[in-house]
Short mmCIF file of C-alpha atoms and ligand atoms in Angstrom, two decimals:
data_model
loop_
_atom_site.label_atom_id
_atom_site.label_comp_id
_atom_site.label_asym_id
_atom_site.label_seq_id
_atom_site.Cartn_x
_atom_site.Cartn_y
_atom_site.Cartn_z
CA MET A 4 34.31 -37.25 -137.68
CA SER A 5 37.06 -38.53 -139.97
CA ASP A 6 36.32 -40.17 -143.33
CA LYS A 7 35.71 -43.89 -143.50
CA LEU A 8 38.52 -45.82 -145.17
CA TRP A 9 37.10 -48.88 -146.96
CA ILE A 10 39.11 -52.03 -146.39
CA PHE A 11 39.12 -54.25 -149.48
CA ASP A 12 40.74 -57.57 -148.75
CA THR A 13 42.19 -59.52 -151.66
CA THR A 14 43.82 -62.35 -149.68
CA LEU A 15 41.53 -64.82 -151.45
CA ARG A 16 42.30 -63.48 -154.94
CA ASP A 17 45.69 -61.69 -155.29
CA GLY A 18 47.00 -63.45 -152.15
CA GLU A 19 45.86 -66.84 -153.24
CA GLN A 20 47.76 -66.54 -156.55
CA VAL A 21 50.98 -67.32 -154.65
CA PRO A 22 52.38 -70.76 -155.56
CA GLY A 23 51.67 -73.26 -152.78
CA CYS A 24 49.03 -71.06 -151.09
CA GLN A 25 45.97 -72.42 -152.90
CA LEU A 26 42.95 -73.12 -150.70
CA ASN A 27 39.95 -75.31 -151.32
CA THR A 28 36.45 -73.83 -151.14
CA GLN A 29 35.89 -74.91 -147.52
CA GLU A 30 39.14 -73.26 -146.43
CA LYS A 31 38.25 -70.10 -148.35
CA ILE A 32 34.93 -69.94 -146.52
CA VAL A 33 36.76 -70.20 -143.18
CA VAL A 34 39.02 -67.29 -144.20
CA ALA A 35 36.09 -65.26 -145.57
CA LYS A 36 34.19 -65.64 -142.29
CA ALA A 37 37.27 -64.61 -140.33
CA LEU A 38 37.59 -61.53 -142.58
CA GLU A 39 33.93 -60.73 -141.92
CA ASP A 40 34.55 -61.00 -138.15
CA LEU A 41 37.59 -58.79 -138.52
CA GLY A 42 35.39 -56.04 -139.98
CA VAL A 43 36.58 -56.09 -143.60
CA ASP A 44 34.27 -54.08 -145.91
CA ILE A 45 34.89 -55.82 -149.23
CA ILE A 46 36.14 -59.37 -149.83
CA GLU A 47 37.59 -60.07 -153.26
CA ALA A 48 36.57 -63.71 -153.38
CA GLY A 49 38.16 -64.79 -156.67
CA PHE A 50 38.47 -64.55 -160.44
CA PRO A 51 35.50 -66.69 -161.54
CA ILE A 52 36.43 -67.20 -165.22
CA SER A 53 39.89 -68.48 -164.26
CA SER A 54 38.71 -71.93 -163.09
CA PRO A 55 35.58 -73.85 -161.99
CA GLY A 56 37.12 -73.94 -158.47
CA ASP A 57 37.39 -70.15 -158.34
CA PHE A 58 33.86 -69.78 -159.69
CA ASN A 59 32.50 -72.15 -157.04
CA SER A 60 34.41 -70.39 -154.26
CA VAL A 61 32.85 -67.03 -155.19
CA VAL A 62 29.39 -68.69 -155.16
CA GLU A 63 29.92 -70.37 -151.78
CA ILE A 64 31.55 -67.32 -150.13
CA SER A 65 28.62 -65.22 -151.36
CA LYS A 66 26.27 -67.60 -149.56
CA ALA A 67 28.34 -67.88 -146.39
CA VAL A 68 29.07 -64.23 -145.70
CA SER A 69 26.50 -61.48 -144.98
CA ASN A 70 28.04 -58.11 -144.19
CA PRO A 71 30.97 -57.48 -146.54
CA ILE A 72 30.51 -56.69 -150.24
CA ILE A 73 31.63 -59.71 -152.27
CA CYS A 74 33.76 -58.76 -155.24
CA ALA A 75 34.62 -60.86 -158.31
CA LEU A 76 37.49 -60.04 -160.68
CA SER A 77 37.27 -60.01 -164.47
CA ARG A 78 39.25 -58.74 -167.42
CA ALA A 79 37.62 -56.13 -169.68
CA VAL A 80 36.03 -58.97 -171.63
CA GLU A 81 32.28 -59.63 -171.86
CA LYS A 82 32.53 -63.37 -171.17
CA ASP A 83 34.62 -62.73 -168.01
CA ILE A 84 32.10 -60.17 -166.78
CA GLU A 85 29.11 -62.47 -167.45
CA VAL A 86 30.76 -65.30 -165.52
CA ALA A 87 31.67 -62.95 -162.65
CA ALA A 88 28.03 -61.82 -162.48
CA GLN A 89 26.79 -65.44 -162.41
CA ALA A 90 29.22 -66.29 -159.60
CA LEU A 91 27.88 -63.35 -157.58
CA LYS A 92 24.23 -64.32 -157.88
CA PHE A 93 23.94 -65.24 -154.16
CA ALA A 94 25.87 -62.20 -152.90
CA LYS A 95 23.80 -59.92 -150.67
CA LYS A 96 25.97 -57.08 -151.99
CA GLY A 97 27.97 -57.91 -155.13
CA ARG A 98 30.67 -55.97 -156.96
CA ILE A 99 32.30 -56.65 -160.34
CA HIS A 100 35.94 -55.58 -160.56
CA THR A 101 36.92 -55.14 -164.18
CA GLY A 102 39.78 -53.35 -165.88
CA ILE A 103 42.65 -53.23 -168.30
CA GLY A 104 46.36 -52.34 -168.51
CA VAL A 105 47.07 -48.61 -168.87
CA SER A 106 50.87 -48.22 -168.86
CA PRO A 107 52.81 -47.87 -172.13
CA TYR A 108 54.27 -51.36 -171.41
CA HIS A 109 50.85 -52.95 -171.11
CA ILE A 110 49.28 -51.02 -173.99
CA GLN A 111 52.12 -51.69 -176.42
CA TYR A 112 53.62 -55.06 -175.43
CA LYS A 113 50.87 -56.91 -173.55
CA LEU A 114 47.71 -55.74 -175.27
CA ARG A 115 49.33 -54.62 -178.59
CA SER A 116 46.81 -51.83 -178.71
CA THR A 117 46.47 -48.03 -178.74
CA PRO A 118 45.52 -45.62 -175.93
CA GLU A 119 42.19 -44.81 -177.67
CA ASP A 120 41.29 -48.49 -177.95
CA ILE A 121 42.17 -49.07 -174.28
CA ILE A 122 39.79 -46.28 -173.20
CA ALA A 123 37.05 -47.71 -175.42
CA ARG A 124 37.53 -51.22 -173.98
CA GLY A 125 37.57 -49.95 -170.39
CA VAL A 126 34.40 -47.93 -170.92
CA ALA A 127 32.64 -50.83 -172.67
CA ALA A 128 33.58 -53.21 -169.85
CA VAL A 129 32.19 -50.88 -167.17
CA LYS A 130 28.96 -50.35 -169.14
CA PHE A 131 28.56 -54.08 -169.64
CA ALA A 132 29.19 -54.83 -165.95
CA LYS A 133 26.58 -52.19 -165.00
CA LYS A 134 23.94 -54.40 -166.66
CA PHE A 135 24.46 -56.92 -163.85
CA VAL A 136 25.39 -54.92 -160.74
CA GLU A 137 25.25 -51.31 -159.62
CA ASP A 138 28.63 -51.51 -157.87
CA VAL A 139 31.37 -51.66 -160.54
CA GLU A 140 35.04 -51.13 -159.75
CA PHE A 141 37.48 -50.34 -162.57
CA TYR A 142 41.18 -51.21 -162.25
CA ALA A 143 43.77 -49.33 -164.29
CA GLU A 144 46.42 -52.05 -164.29
CA ASP A 145 50.03 -50.83 -163.97
CA ALA A 146 48.80 -47.29 -163.25
CA GLY A 147 52.03 -46.82 -161.27
CA ARG A 148 53.96 -46.65 -164.57
CA SER A 149 51.29 -44.91 -166.68
CA GLU A 150 51.30 -41.50 -168.38
CA PRO A 151 49.54 -39.10 -165.96
CA ASP A 152 47.35 -37.43 -168.61
CA PHE A 153 46.25 -40.73 -170.07
CA LEU A 154 45.44 -42.09 -166.61
CA CYS A 155 43.29 -39.03 -165.85
CA LYS A 156 41.49 -39.42 -169.18
CA ILE A 157 40.61 -43.09 -168.81
CA ILE A 158 39.51 -42.60 -165.20
CA GLU A 159 37.23 -39.73 -166.22
CA GLU A 160 35.69 -41.88 -168.97
CA VAL A 161 35.09 -44.98 -166.84
CA ILE A 162 33.46 -42.86 -164.13
CA LYS A 163 31.17 -41.40 -166.82
CA ALA A 164 30.38 -45.00 -167.81
CA GLY A 165 29.30 -45.75 -164.23
CA ALA A 166 32.37 -46.95 -162.27
CA THR A 167 31.71 -46.46 -158.55
CA VAL A 168 35.29 -47.21 -157.48
CA VAL A 169 38.48 -46.53 -159.46
CA ASN A 170 41.43 -48.69 -158.53
CA ILE A 171 44.92 -47.34 -159.22
CA PRO A 172 47.28 -50.32 -158.95
CA ASP A 173 51.02 -50.05 -158.65
CA THR A 174 51.03 -53.51 -160.20
CA THR A 175 54.80 -53.88 -160.37
CA GLY A 176 55.58 -52.23 -157.02
CA TYR A 177 57.65 -49.60 -158.82
CA CYS A 178 56.55 -46.32 -157.23
CA LEU A 179 58.11 -44.38 -154.39
CA PRO A 180 55.61 -43.07 -151.82
CA GLU A 181 55.94 -39.52 -153.10
CA GLN A 182 55.28 -40.63 -156.67
CA TYR A 183 52.30 -42.81 -155.78
CA GLY A 184 50.82 -40.05 -153.61
CA ALA A 185 51.27 -37.62 -156.53
CA ILE A 186 49.34 -39.96 -158.88
CA ILE A 187 46.37 -39.98 -156.49
CA ALA A 188 46.62 -36.21 -155.99
CA SER A 189 46.70 -35.66 -159.76
CA LEU A 190 43.47 -37.69 -160.15
CA LYS A 191 41.83 -35.71 -157.34
CA ASN A 192 42.87 -32.40 -158.93
CA ASN A 193 42.45 -33.09 -162.64
CA VAL A 194 39.58 -35.54 -163.14
CA PRO A 195 36.42 -33.37 -163.19
CA ASN A 196 34.02 -36.13 -162.05
CA ILE A 197 36.35 -37.76 -159.48
CA ASP A 198 33.92 -36.96 -156.64
CA LYS A 199 31.49 -39.50 -158.19
CA ALA A 200 33.81 -42.43 -157.37
CA ILE A 201 35.99 -43.71 -154.56
CA ILE A 202 39.71 -43.91 -155.36
CA ALA A 203 41.31 -47.21 -154.34
CA THR A 204 44.98 -47.98 -153.77
CA HIS A 205 46.36 -51.39 -154.79
CA CYS A 206 50.09 -51.60 -154.15
CA HIS A 207 52.59 -54.41 -154.60
CA ASN A 208 55.69 -54.74 -152.50
CA ASP A 209 58.53 -55.29 -154.98
CA LEU A 210 60.59 -52.49 -153.44
CA GLY A 211 59.21 -52.95 -149.93
CA MET A 212 57.13 -49.78 -150.40
CA ALA A 213 53.60 -51.21 -150.52
CA THR A 214 52.48 -49.97 -147.10
CA ALA A 215 54.21 -46.59 -147.48
CA ASN A 216 52.67 -46.13 -150.93
CA THR A 217 49.21 -47.08 -149.69
CA VAL A 218 49.43 -44.63 -146.80
CA ALA A 219 50.66 -41.93 -149.22
CA GLY A 220 47.64 -42.72 -151.43
CA VAL A 221 45.29 -42.26 -148.46
CA GLN A 222 46.99 -39.02 -147.46
CA ASN A 223 46.31 -37.73 -150.97
CA GLY A 224 42.64 -38.68 -151.11
CA ALA A 225 42.22 -42.44 -151.68
CA ARG A 226 39.41 -43.83 -149.51
CA GLN A 227 39.67 -47.56 -150.26
CA VAL A 228 42.79 -49.67 -149.70
CA GLU A 229 43.31 -53.06 -151.30
CA VAL A 230 45.29 -55.26 -148.97
CA THR A 231 45.99 -58.84 -147.89
CA ILE A 232 46.51 -60.49 -144.53
CA ASN A 233 50.23 -60.85 -143.77
CA GLY A 234 50.93 -58.99 -147.04
CA ILE A 235 50.81 -62.19 -149.06
CA GLY A 236 50.47 -61.87 -152.82
CA GLU A 237 52.17 -62.06 -156.20
CA ARG A 238 56.00 -61.97 -156.05
CA ALA A 239 56.99 -59.81 -153.04
CA GLY A 240 53.35 -59.56 -152.02
CA ASN A 241 50.59 -56.98 -151.67
CA THR A 242 50.12 -54.27 -149.06
CA SER A 243 49.65 -55.85 -145.68
CA MET A 244 46.30 -55.03 -144.07
CA GLU A 245 47.58 -55.07 -140.51
CA GLU A 246 50.33 -52.57 -141.31
CA VAL A 247 48.01 -50.04 -142.95
CA VAL A 248 45.28 -50.38 -140.34
CA MET A 249 47.71 -49.92 -137.45
CA ALA A 250 49.58 -47.06 -139.18
CA ILE A 251 46.25 -45.27 -139.46
CA LYS A 252 45.32 -46.07 -135.88
CA CYS A 253 48.69 -44.82 -134.60
CA HIS A 254 48.67 -41.61 -136.65
CA GLN A 255 45.64 -39.47 -135.96
CA SER A 256 47.01 -36.93 -138.44
CA ILE A 257 45.75 -39.21 -141.25
CA PRO A 258 42.11 -38.10 -141.38
CA VAL A 259 40.45 -41.52 -141.79
CA HIS A 260 39.24 -44.41 -139.65
CA THR A 261 38.58 -48.07 -140.40
CA ASP A 262 36.03 -50.51 -138.99
CA ILE A 263 38.64 -53.22 -138.43
CA VAL A 264 38.40 -54.93 -135.03
CA THR A 265 42.13 -54.72 -134.47
CA GLN A 266 42.07 -57.17 -131.54
CA LYS A 267 41.30 -59.91 -134.11
CA ILE A 268 44.32 -59.14 -136.31
CA TYR A 269 46.72 -61.65 -134.77
CA HIS A 270 44.22 -64.49 -134.83
CA THR A 271 43.36 -63.81 -138.50
CA SER A 272 47.04 -63.59 -139.39
CA ARG A 273 47.76 -67.00 -137.88
CA LEU A 274 44.67 -68.57 -139.44
CA VAL A 275 45.72 -67.41 -142.91
CA SER A 276 49.33 -68.44 -142.33
CA LYS A 277 48.26 -71.91 -141.22
CA LEU A 278 45.71 -72.56 -143.97
CA MET A 279 47.95 -71.16 -146.71
CA ASN A 280 51.07 -72.89 -145.43
CA MET A 281 52.88 -69.59 -145.44
CA PRO A 282 54.87 -68.91 -142.24
CA VAL A 283 54.95 -65.29 -141.08
CA GLN A 284 58.52 -63.96 -141.01
CA PRO A 285 59.52 -63.43 -137.35
CA ASN A 286 60.31 -59.74 -137.81
CA LYS A 287 57.12 -58.96 -139.77
CA ALA A 288 55.58 -55.69 -138.56
CA ILE A 289 52.54 -56.10 -136.27
CA VAL A 290 52.13 -59.90 -136.53
CA GLY A 291 55.68 -61.34 -136.57
CA ARG A 292 56.75 -63.47 -133.62
CA ASN A 293 59.31 -60.82 -132.70
CA ALA A 294 57.07 -57.79 -133.27
CA PHE A 295 56.66 -57.40 -129.50
CA ALA A 296 59.80 -59.23 -128.32
CA HIS A 297 62.59 -57.27 -126.67
CA SER A 298 66.08 -58.68 -126.47
CA SER A 299 68.61 -55.98 -125.66
CA GLY A 300 69.18 -55.00 -122.04
CA ILE A 301 68.47 -51.30 -122.54
CA HIS A 302 65.17 -51.99 -124.30
CA GLN A 303 64.14 -54.69 -121.81
CA ASP A 304 64.80 -52.46 -118.86
CA GLY A 305 62.89 -49.64 -120.59
CA VAL A 306 59.88 -51.81 -121.42
CA LEU A 307 59.73 -53.29 -117.93
CA LYS A 308 59.74 -49.76 -116.46
CA HIS A 309 57.12 -48.40 -118.87
CA ARG A 310 55.90 -50.30 -121.93
CA GLU A 311 55.61 -47.23 -124.14
CA ASN A 312 59.32 -46.51 -123.80
CA TYR A 313 59.88 -49.01 -126.60
CA GLU A 314 56.43 -49.94 -127.92
CA ILE A 315 54.17 -47.77 -130.08
CA ILE A 316 51.36 -50.33 -130.03
CA ASP A 317 49.95 -52.14 -127.03
CA PRO A 318 50.21 -55.79 -128.16
CA LYS A 319 46.68 -56.41 -126.81
CA GLU A 320 45.36 -53.97 -129.43
CA VAL A 321 46.26 -56.47 -132.14
CA GLY A 322 45.35 -59.55 -130.15
CA VAL A 323 48.83 -60.44 -128.84
CA GLU A 324 48.63 -61.19 -125.12
CA GLU A 325 51.78 -59.43 -124.02
CA SER A 326 55.25 -58.29 -125.02
CA SER A 327 58.01 -60.80 -124.47
CA ILE A 328 61.38 -60.30 -122.90
CA VAL A 329 63.84 -62.59 -124.66
CA LEU A 330 66.94 -63.68 -122.78
CA THR A 331 70.19 -63.18 -124.67
CA ALA A 332 73.77 -62.17 -123.82
CA ARG A 333 72.60 -58.56 -124.18
CA SER A 334 69.88 -58.89 -121.55
CA GLY A 335 70.16 -56.97 -118.33
CA ARG A 336 69.45 -57.91 -114.75
CA ALA A 337 65.89 -56.58 -114.95
CA ALA A 338 65.07 -59.06 -117.70
CA LEU A 339 66.64 -61.96 -115.84
CA LYS A 340 64.70 -61.08 -112.72
CA HIS A 341 61.49 -60.83 -114.76
CA HIS A 342 61.99 -64.41 -115.99
CA LEU A 343 63.03 -65.79 -112.63
CA ASP A 344 59.93 -64.25 -111.05
CA ALA A 345 57.79 -66.00 -113.65
CA LEU A 346 59.45 -69.29 -112.71
CA GLY A 347 58.53 -68.65 -109.10
CA VAL A 348 62.18 -67.95 -108.12
CA GLU A 349 62.51 -64.68 -106.25
CA LEU A 350 66.13 -63.53 -106.01
CA GLU A 351 67.43 -60.13 -104.93
CA GLY A 352 70.75 -58.43 -104.14
CA ASP A 353 73.86 -60.61 -104.08
CA GLU A 354 72.00 -63.78 -105.07
CA LEU A 355 70.60 -62.10 -108.16
CA ARG A 356 74.02 -60.61 -109.00
CA GLU A 357 75.67 -64.02 -108.70
CA VAL A 358 73.11 -65.72 -110.94
CA TYR A 359 73.30 -62.84 -113.44
CA GLU A 360 77.07 -63.26 -113.80
CA ALA A 361 76.68 -66.98 -114.43
CA PHE A 362 73.86 -66.20 -116.84
CA LEU A 363 76.09 -63.85 -118.90
CA VAL A 364 78.78 -66.51 -119.22
CA LEU A 365 76.21 -69.05 -120.39
CA ALA A 366 74.43 -66.60 -122.72
CA ASP A 367 77.73 -65.86 -124.47
CA ARG A 368 78.02 -69.54 -125.32
CA LYS A 369 74.39 -70.37 -126.00
CA ARG A 370 72.00 -68.53 -128.32
CA ASP A 371 68.69 -69.47 -126.68
CA ILE A 372 68.43 -69.47 -122.94
CA GLY A 373 65.45 -71.56 -121.87
CA ARG A 374 63.69 -72.58 -118.74
CA LYS A 375 66.04 -75.51 -118.22
CA ASP A 376 69.10 -73.23 -118.33
CA LEU A 377 67.59 -70.83 -115.84
CA LEU A 378 66.60 -73.58 -113.48
CA GLU A 379 70.10 -75.02 -113.66
CA LEU A 380 71.60 -71.59 -113.01
CA VAL A 381 69.48 -71.09 -109.93
CA GLY A 382 69.63 -74.77 -108.95
CA LYS A 383 71.26 -74.08 -105.63
CA TYR A 384 68.45 -71.68 -104.71
CA MET A 385 65.72 -74.17 -105.60
CA GLU A 386 64.63 -77.35 -103.90
CA GLU A 387 64.19 -79.31 -107.06
CA SER A 388 64.23 -78.87 -110.77
CA ASN A 389 61.02 -79.62 -112.65
CA PHE A 390 62.62 -79.57 -116.08
CA ILE A 391 60.90 -81.92 -118.55
CA GLU A 392 63.13 -84.01 -120.82
CA LEU A 393 61.89 -86.10 -123.70
CA GLU A 394 63.65 -89.45 -123.30
CA LYS A 395 61.94 -91.64 -125.88
CA ILE A 396 58.96 -91.83 -128.20
CA SER A 397 57.62 -94.73 -130.24
CA TYR A 398 54.39 -95.36 -132.08
CA SER A 399 52.68 -98.22 -133.85
CA SER A 400 49.88 -98.25 -136.38
CA ASN A 401 48.27 -101.68 -136.48
CA GLY A 402 44.84 -100.51 -137.58
CA SER A 403 44.73 -97.82 -134.91
CA ILE A 404 47.59 -95.54 -133.92
CA ASN A 405 49.14 -95.77 -130.47
CA ALA A 406 52.14 -93.89 -129.06
CA ASN A 407 54.42 -94.50 -126.05
CA VAL A 408 56.34 -91.68 -124.45
CA THR A 409 59.01 -91.58 -121.75
CA LEU A 410 59.70 -88.26 -120.02
CA LYS A 411 62.17 -87.38 -117.31
CA ILE A 412 60.97 -84.70 -114.93
CA GLY A 413 63.57 -83.68 -112.40
CA ASN A 414 65.02 -87.02 -111.26
CA GLN A 415 61.97 -89.10 -112.04
CA THR A 416 61.07 -91.05 -115.15
CA HIS A 417 57.44 -91.17 -116.31
CA GLN A 418 55.82 -93.24 -119.06
CA ALA A 419 52.46 -93.00 -120.77
CA SER A 420 50.76 -94.22 -123.91
CA SER A 421 47.84 -92.88 -125.86
CA PRO A 422 45.90 -93.50 -129.06
CA GLY A 423 45.48 -90.68 -131.55
CA VAL A 424 44.18 -89.80 -135.01
CA GLY A 425 47.78 -89.75 -136.24
CA PRO A 426 51.23 -90.34 -134.71
CA VAL A 427 51.73 -86.65 -133.81
CA ASP A 428 48.33 -86.47 -132.12
CA ALA A 429 49.00 -89.72 -130.20
CA VAL A 430 52.46 -88.58 -129.01
CA LEU A 431 51.21 -85.17 -127.85
CA LYS A 432 48.31 -86.80 -126.03
CA ALA A 433 50.67 -89.23 -124.28
CA ILE A 434 52.87 -86.31 -123.15
CA GLU A 435 49.78 -84.52 -121.85
CA LYS A 436 48.90 -87.59 -119.78
CA ILE A 437 52.15 -87.18 -117.84
CA VAL A 438 52.36 -83.42 -117.71
CA THR A 439 48.96 -81.93 -117.10
CA PRO A 440 49.18 -78.19 -117.53
CA GLN A 441 45.85 -78.06 -119.50
CA VAL A 442 47.09 -76.10 -122.42
CA ASP A 443 45.39 -75.19 -125.71
CA LEU A 444 47.48 -75.87 -128.78
CA GLU A 445 46.65 -72.69 -130.67
CA GLU A 446 49.18 -72.80 -133.47
CA PHE A 447 51.16 -75.64 -134.99
CA LEU A 448 53.33 -74.89 -138.02
CA ILE A 449 55.55 -77.40 -139.80
CA GLN A 450 58.02 -75.98 -142.28
CA ALA A 451 60.37 -77.91 -144.56
CA ILE A 452 63.88 -76.47 -144.49
CA THR A 453 65.59 -77.83 -147.59
CA HIS A 454 62.71 -79.32 -149.64
CA GLY A 455 64.61 -82.59 -150.32
CA SER A 456 63.38 -86.12 -149.52
CA ASP A 457 65.80 -86.10 -146.55
CA ASP A 458 64.32 -82.80 -145.45
CA VAL A 459 64.46 -81.46 -141.94
CA ALA A 460 61.11 -80.41 -140.49
CA LYS A 461 61.06 -77.26 -138.41
CA VAL A 462 58.13 -77.10 -135.99
CA HIS A 463 56.78 -73.98 -134.34
CA MET A 464 54.01 -74.22 -131.74
CA ARG A 465 52.06 -71.75 -129.70
CA LEU A 466 50.36 -73.07 -126.57
CA ILE A 467 47.97 -71.07 -124.45
CA LYS A 468 47.91 -71.60 -120.70
CA GLY A 469 45.56 -69.31 -118.83
CA ASP A 470 45.76 -66.13 -120.85
CA LYS A 471 49.41 -66.47 -121.75
CA PRO A 472 51.10 -67.79 -124.92
CA TYR A 473 54.12 -70.10 -124.73
CA TYR A 474 56.18 -70.90 -127.82
CA GLY A 475 58.01 -74.11 -128.64
CA PHE A 476 60.47 -74.76 -131.46
CA ALA A 477 62.32 -77.83 -132.67
CA SER A 478 63.71 -79.36 -135.82
CA ASP A 479 64.33 -82.97 -136.73
CA GLN A 480 64.23 -85.19 -139.80
CA ASP A 481 61.37 -87.04 -138.14
CA ILE A 482 58.25 -84.83 -138.07
CA VAL A 483 56.78 -86.71 -135.09
CA MET A 484 59.99 -86.24 -133.07
CA ALA A 485 60.22 -82.55 -134.06
CA SER A 486 56.58 -82.05 -132.99
CA ALA A 487 57.11 -83.81 -129.64
CA GLN A 488 60.25 -81.77 -128.95
CA ALA A 489 58.55 -78.48 -129.84
CA PHE A 490 55.65 -79.38 -127.52
CA VAL A 491 58.04 -80.17 -124.66
CA ASP A 492 60.02 -77.01 -125.40
CA ALA A 493 56.84 -74.93 -125.00
CA LEU A 494 55.80 -76.86 -121.86
CA ASN A 495 59.20 -76.11 -120.33
CA LYS A 496 58.49 -72.40 -120.67
CA ILE A 497 55.35 -72.57 -118.55
CA PRO A 498 56.15 -71.52 -114.98
CA VAL A 499 56.71 -74.45 -112.62
CA LYS A 500 53.91 -73.36 -110.34
CA GLU A 501 51.34 -73.94 -113.12
CA TYR A 502 52.10 -77.66 -113.33
CA ALA A 503 50.68 -80.81 -111.87
CA THR A 504 52.43 -84.02 -112.89
CA ALA A 505 50.60 -87.32 -113.04
O1 KIV B 627 48.07 -55.74 -159.31
C1 KIV B 627 47.11 -55.53 -160.08
O2 KIV B 627 47.15 -54.69 -160.96
C2 KIV B 627 45.90 -56.34 -159.89
C3 KIV B 627 44.68 -55.97 -160.67
C4 KIV B 627 44.13 -57.16 -161.36
C5 KIV B 627 43.69 -55.30 -159.77
O3 KIV B 627 45.90 -57.24 -159.07
ZN1 ZN B 628 47.55 -56.99 -157.63
#
């Protein structure tokens, strides 16, 4: 049996330090419960001395969550440690995470101290924390740029003082994987009492190396990884949990396993993104919108023949329903046929060839080929087009909010009105009255593009129909219009045969 790798999630502490990502206590509890469901072992719930809000969040998360260890951060300062201990009083399993800077930069310029004094302060902090909890983690801040002998010395001393976990942060994201791996190996080989503590990695992503460094740390003996969902965190972020967990799952040569329920990764990623207002970049490994999207003809043909030709992870393993085949000018006939089949249009031989040629001409001119384009291309092979067009929206708010919507479906015009809790809700409900595909709106992200008062809102939606996801995108200066257009865009991607129109 391989070793257990402890997953320490710091989304709610290091991740939440990102400007604009702050959550209130209720939102933090929602995230903490999702992390518990995901199978995280340790949740770093906050830095209690930093603000009454952070203190309260650690208290409430401790009450709300049962299985994971709840960890509170402190500096190597008695008052910090006391406050961390108070915040943890309801935790079923509590951990204090205390530490101090250990690199020449931190010792000389930040702490204006000496190496001997730093060791004494680290040891005193661990001993003081031990008065409150058994489980004490020590962080050697900026260990990535520390002197190896000094790092070994302070780690040996804090373990003697009772540290159960020793955290070796690459605080500035400076290390290369080989260097970070060597730091962990040097601790394993040179610290006489290292077997009395678990070594933790804590990597930042300033050079885009956080995941590689973390994996190198594990390969050299670390057995706890400190990570965040979607890799959010200070500056360029922290190590992304989903990347490390899946790298370990894909590579059996790394002799560890985690207890993460990987099928819940995508859901947790979207929850964090939505609550923290932090869109996931489309090409983000594992959870990006394009992580399982294939757009070139060679790849599409390969994936359609056998998924593993171009995918190392089955999307279902991370909670993504299926890979997507995106239509572009580089798509082949297999991809076009795949999409036409989904629209209920079965073409073969010369008919397919003819439509494919027309498709290539169109795809050269147009970046995104949608359902409407395909239906127009195959118009002569279909009896009617069911394309949905948004003709008009309006809404009023005299006490209660009411929206009117006009849609054109094929050649027919349909109108409906609906109340709602806000204009967006009312407009979407009115659209649903006309088009009744019974979808679940699973994800709804609004992003400002330029941040000015005349800003353009970019809306991204994910609808679920049956088991399948359908994405809609739109941008407009009017958020309600952008939302309605994104909704219609997603509806247009649902195969015609799934629809019933009122
Ligand atoms: O990056 C870092 O060094 C930290 C410590 C406070 C653990 O976040
Ligand atoms: Zn950090």
